[in-house]
């Protein structure tokens, strides 16, 4: 069984065919889904999905949606975690350095969430675009007790290992299916068996051959096959390893 370790199945993109999407995923061997919260407004939809046996969730404030966050949302996040003790992961949070003009605000929000994760011993799901070095530096200073996931990792072997040394794993998704991702391919080959999980980031991050289309968890097999090919092992081995790693990182039973 495969786990999609990062997919936004609460997004409106799936409102018209959510059940059919879950069914296609199941047919493709994907049996569990990790759905991260992105904005305070969307947490109720994420919490509702989390009631399914095959869905686990996290709650957080995503840097892509800075204009929707308010100062008081961090306090609301702490409260939501109090009210929902079944939520044992914090995120999606992080830094997206493509949006330079709001970078200071992103760091303020990210730091607040990291402190919250630290005080509660929660693993963290991070979104990290063009900020691998700064982010690993920050994580090293904070020394988080429960590690977490660097989702949609797209960096170098050296950057991957810096995260692994801090108790994090990297998420491998659609990016690995593109021939141009040579540096990422080297990183994938260098990872230990227990250093990565598979993800789709659905509905985003379309796979090679599916550009311009909505992504969905049923396609994660293509990521699994590419990772297996790069590592010179059978796809079944990658499936077993990545599923075990996702269970460990997220504390799934
Ligand atoms: Zn995401």
Short mmCIF file of C-alpha atoms and ligand atoms in Angstrom, two decimals:
data_model
loop_
_atom_site.label_atom_id
_atom_site.label_comp_id
_atom_site.label_asym_id
_atom_site.label_seq_id
_atom_site.Cartn_x
_atom_site.Cartn_y
_atom_site.Cartn_z
CA UNK A 1 0.00 0.00 0.00
CA UNK A 2 1.19 3.50 -0.84
CA UNK A 3 0.71 6.62 1.27
CA UNK A 4 0.35 9.99 -0.40
CA UNK A 5 2.29 11.93 2.24
CA UNK A 6 1.16 15.37 1.06
CA UNK A 7 -2.02 16.15 -0.87
CA UNK A 8 -4.55 19.00 -0.64
CA UNK A 9 -7.68 16.91 -1.02
CA UNK A 10 -9.77 19.57 0.73
CA UNK A 11 -9.21 22.06 -2.12
CA UNK A 12 -12.27 23.04 -4.18
CA UNK A 13 -10.55 21.45 -7.20
CA UNK A 14 -11.94 18.13 -5.91
CA UNK A 15 -15.43 19.29 -4.93
CA UNK A 16 -17.05 17.79 -8.01
CA UNK A 17 -15.54 14.31 -7.85
CA UNK A 18 -13.89 13.81 -4.45
CA UNK A 19 -15.31 10.30 -3.89
CA UNK A 20 -14.35 9.17 -7.39
CA UNK A 21 -10.83 10.57 -6.81
CA UNK A 22 -10.51 8.52 -3.60
CA UNK A 23 -11.78 5.44 -5.48
CA UNK A 24 -9.23 5.89 -8.29
CA UNK A 25 -6.48 6.25 -5.69
CA UNK A 26 -7.55 3.06 -3.94
CA UNK A 27 -7.60 1.20 -7.27
CA UNK A 28 -4.04 2.46 -7.83
CA UNK A 29 -2.90 1.06 -4.47
CA UNK A 30 -2.92 4.33 -2.51
CA UNK A 31 -4.49 3.55 0.85
CA UNK A 32 -3.74 6.56 3.02
CA UNK A 33 -3.52 10.31 2.56
CA UNK A 34 -1.86 13.07 4.56
CA UNK A 35 -3.84 16.31 4.08
CA UNK A 36 -2.26 19.54 5.42
CA UNK A 37 -4.11 22.65 6.53
CA UNK A 38 -3.24 25.87 4.70
CA UNK A 39 -5.41 28.70 6.04
CA UNK A 40 -7.58 29.18 9.11
CA UNK A 41 -10.59 29.43 6.82
CA UNK A 42 -9.88 25.99 5.32
CA UNK A 43 -9.15 24.15 8.60
CA UNK A 44 -12.81 23.03 9.05
CA UNK A 45 -12.75 21.32 5.64
CA UNK A 46 -9.45 19.63 6.50
CA UNK A 47 -10.77 18.55 9.91
CA UNK A 48 -13.87 17.13 8.22
CA UNK A 49 -11.72 15.07 5.83
CA UNK A 50 -9.68 13.88 8.80
CA UNK A 51 -12.74 12.00 10.05
CA UNK A 52 -12.13 9.42 7.29
CA UNK A 53 -10.14 6.35 8.33
CA UNK A 54 -7.86 6.69 5.30
CA UNK A 55 -7.02 10.39 5.89
CA UNK A 56 -4.68 11.94 8.46
CA UNK A 57 -4.31 15.69 8.73
CA UNK A 58 -2.15 18.51 9.98
CA UNK A 59 -3.08 22.13 10.68
CA UNK A 60 -1.00 25.15 9.78
CA UNK A 61 -0.67 28.49 7.99
CA UNK A 62 0.86 28.20 4.52
CA UNK A 63 3.25 30.94 3.29
CA UNK A 64 1.62 31.04 -0.14
CA UNK A 65 -1.53 32.50 1.41
CA UNK A 66 0.09 35.32 3.43
CA UNK A 67 -2.60 37.82 2.44
CA UNK A 68 -5.24 35.62 4.10
CA UNK A 69 -3.46 35.21 7.44
CA UNK A 70 -4.05 37.49 10.43
CA UNK A 71 -1.78 37.98 13.43
CA UNK A 72 -4.27 36.22 15.68
CA UNK A 73 -4.29 33.09 13.49
CA UNK A 74 -1.26 31.62 15.29
CA UNK A 75 -3.17 31.79 18.57
CA UNK A 76 -6.15 30.24 16.78
CA UNK A 77 -3.85 27.45 15.58
CA UNK A 78 -2.75 26.72 19.15
CA UNK A 79 -6.41 26.63 20.16
CA UNK A 80 -7.39 24.35 17.27
CA UNK A 81 -4.63 21.93 18.31
CA UNK A 82 -5.99 22.01 21.87
CA UNK A 83 -9.49 21.28 20.64
CA UNK A 84 -8.37 18.50 18.30
CA UNK A 85 -5.80 16.40 20.15
CA UNK A 86 -6.08 13.80 17.38
CA UNK A 87 -4.11 16.22 15.14
CA UNK A 88 -0.51 15.28 15.88
CA UNK A 89 1.28 17.17 13.07
CA UNK A 90 1.75 20.92 12.43
CA UNK A 91 1.76 22.37 8.90
CA UNK A 92 1.82 23.27 6.16
CA UNK A 93 4.10 26.13 7.06
CA UNK A 94 7.37 27.47 5.71
CA UNK A 95 9.10 29.86 3.37
CA UNK A 96 8.45 30.60 -0.30
CA UNK A 97 11.29 32.87 -1.38
CA UNK A 98 9.65 33.53 -4.76
CA UNK A 99 7.65 36.16 -2.87
CA UNK A 100 10.56 38.31 -1.73
CA UNK A 101 8.57 41.39 -0.76
CA UNK A 102 6.77 39.49 2.03
CA UNK A 103 9.69 37.38 3.18
CA UNK A 104 9.95 39.05 6.61
CA UNK A 105 6.28 38.38 7.31
CA UNK A 106 6.71 34.78 6.18
CA UNK A 107 9.59 34.26 8.61
CA UNK A 108 7.62 35.79 11.49
CA UNK A 109 4.71 33.45 10.82
CA UNK A 110 6.96 30.43 10.27
CA UNK A 111 8.98 31.04 13.45
CA UNK A 112 5.81 31.30 15.51
CA UNK A 113 4.60 27.96 14.15
CA UNK A 114 7.98 26.30 14.72
CA UNK A 115 7.94 27.40 18.36
CA UNK A 116 4.43 26.03 18.70
CA UNK A 117 5.54 22.69 17.21
CA UNK A 118 8.51 22.58 19.52
CA UNK A 119 6.49 23.27 22.65
CA UNK A 120 4.02 20.52 21.70
CA UNK A 121 6.55 17.99 20.40
CA UNK A 122 4.83 17.87 17.01
CA UNK A 123 6.46 16.98 13.69
CA UNK A 124 6.30 19.81 11.14
CA UNK A 125 5.31 19.78 7.46
CA UNK A 126 7.30 22.47 5.70
CA UNK A 127 6.91 24.17 2.35
CA UNK A 128 10.35 25.35 1.29
CA UNK A 129 10.90 27.04 -2.06
CA UNK A 130 14.29 28.57 -2.87
CA UNK A 131 15.10 28.58 0.85
CA UNK A 132 16.66 25.20 1.67
CA UNK A 133 19.84 26.57 3.25
CA UNK A 134 18.17 29.26 5.35
CA UNK A 135 15.49 26.83 6.44
CA UNK A 136 17.89 24.09 7.53
CA UNK A 137 19.90 26.73 9.38
CA UNK A 138 16.79 27.82 11.28
CA UNK A 139 15.76 24.24 12.04
CA UNK A 140 19.25 23.55 13.38
CA UNK A 141 19.01 26.54 15.76
CA UNK A 142 15.60 25.41 17.00
CA UNK A 143 16.41 21.71 17.36
CA UNK A 144 12.83 20.46 16.97
CA UNK A 145 12.14 17.31 18.97
CA UNK A 146 9.94 15.48 16.44
CA UNK A 147 11.44 16.35 13.03
CA UNK A 148 9.02 16.34 10.14
CA UNK A 149 8.72 16.55 6.37
CA UNK A 150 10.41 18.84 3.86
CA UNK A 151 7.63 18.51 1.32
CA UNK A 152 8.25 18.64 -2.45
CA UNK A 153 11.97 18.60 -1.98
CA UNK A 154 13.84 19.86 -5.04
CA UNK A 155 17.36 20.51 -3.79
CA UNK A 156 20.83 19.01 -3.89
CA UNK A 157 22.17 15.87 -2.16
CA UNK A 158 23.97 18.11 0.34
CA UNK A 159 20.78 20.02 1.17
CA UNK A 160 18.82 16.77 1.56
CA UNK A 161 21.35 15.37 3.99
CA UNK A 162 21.33 18.54 6.08
CA UNK A 163 17.59 18.00 6.61
CA UNK A 164 18.07 14.29 7.35
CA UNK A 165 20.69 15.14 9.98
CA UNK A 166 18.04 17.28 11.71
CA UNK A 167 15.59 14.37 11.94
CA UNK A 168 13.54 15.38 8.90
CA UNK A 169 12.69 13.36 5.80
CA UNK A 170 12.21 14.73 2.29
CA UNK A 171 9.04 14.41 0.22
CA UNK A 172 9.52 13.23 -3.37
CA UNK A 173 6.82 14.17 -5.84
CA UNK A 174 6.20 15.18 -9.44
CA UNK A 175 9.51 17.02 -9.76
CA UNK A 176 11.42 13.72 -9.94
CA UNK A 177 9.56 12.71 -13.10
CA UNK A 178 11.22 15.44 -15.17
CA UNK A 179 14.46 14.75 -17.05
CA UNK A 180 15.71 18.27 -16.30
CA UNK A 181 15.82 17.50 -12.54
CA UNK A 182 19.37 16.14 -12.65
CA UNK A 183 20.46 17.65 -9.34
CA UNK A 184 17.34 16.27 -7.63
CA UNK A 185 18.00 12.88 -9.26
CA UNK A 186 21.43 12.83 -7.62
CA UNK A 187 19.80 13.63 -4.28
CA UNK A 188 17.26 10.81 -4.74
CA UNK A 189 20.07 8.33 -5.42
CA UNK A 190 21.96 9.49 -2.32
CA UNK A 191 19.10 9.14 0.17
CA UNK A 192 18.99 6.34 2.75
CA UNK A 193 16.06 3.89 2.59
CA UNK A 194 14.30 5.63 5.47
CA UNK A 195 14.99 9.22 4.36
CA UNK A 196 12.05 9.94 2.06
CA UNK A 197 8.31 9.67 1.53
CA UNK A 198 6.26 9.86 -1.68
CA UNK A 199 3.73 12.61 -2.32
CA UNK A 200 1.73 14.25 -5.10
CA UNK A 201 0.91 17.69 -3.62
CA UNK A 202 -2.40 17.28 -5.49
CA UNK A 203 -3.97 19.20 -7.12
CA UNK A 204 -0.60 20.88 -7.84
CA UNK A 205 2.77 19.66 -9.14
CA UNK A 206 1.66 17.84 -12.31
CA UNK A 207 3.79 14.88 -13.35
CA UNK A 208 5.74 14.74 -16.57
CA UNK A 209 3.26 13.92 -19.31
CA UNK A 210 0.38 15.49 -17.39
CA UNK A 211 1.38 19.17 -17.51
CA UNK A 212 -1.54 21.56 -17.26
CA UNK A 213 -3.79 18.93 -15.68
CA UNK A 214 -5.08 18.63 -12.14
CA UNK A 215 -2.84 16.24 -10.21
CA UNK A 216 -4.34 13.48 -8.06
CA UNK A 217 -3.09 10.76 -5.68
CA UNK A 218 -3.83 7.91 -8.13
CA UNK A 219 -0.76 9.08 -10.07
CA UNK A 220 1.70 8.53 -7.22
CA UNK A 221 2.69 5.17 -8.74
CA UNK A 222 4.52 7.09 -11.46
CA UNK A 223 6.59 8.86 -8.78
CA UNK A 224 7.26 5.54 -7.06
CA UNK A 225 8.47 3.97 -10.31
CA UNK A 226 10.77 6.87 -11.10
CA UNK A 227 12.29 6.86 -7.61
CA UNK A 228 12.80 3.07 -7.89
CA UNK A 229 14.45 3.45 -11.29
CA UNK A 230 16.81 6.15 -10.00
CA UNK A 231 17.75 4.05 -6.97
CA UNK A 232 18.08 0.80 -8.92
CA UNK A 233 15.53 -1.08 -6.83
CA UNK A 234 12.06 -2.55 -7.39
CA UNK A 235 9.05 -0.20 -7.09
CA UNK A 236 7.65 -2.57 -4.46
CA UNK A 237 10.69 -1.91 -2.27
CA UNK A 238 10.23 1.87 -2.59
CA UNK A 239 6.54 1.47 -1.75
CA UNK A 240 7.28 -0.52 1.41
CA UNK A 241 10.09 1.81 2.55
CA UNK A 242 8.25 5.08 1.89
CA UNK A 243 5.07 3.85 3.57
CA UNK A 244 6.99 2.76 6.67
CA UNK A 245 8.76 6.13 6.77
CA UNK A 246 5.51 8.10 6.44
CA UNK A 247 4.03 6.06 9.31
CA UNK A 248 7.05 6.79 11.48
CA UNK A 249 7.27 10.52 10.75
CA UNK A 250 3.56 11.20 11.17
CA UNK A 251 3.00 8.71 13.99
CA UNK A 252 0.37 6.76 12.02
CA UNK A 253 -0.69 3.42 13.42
ZN1 LIG B 1 1.24 21.62 0.00
#
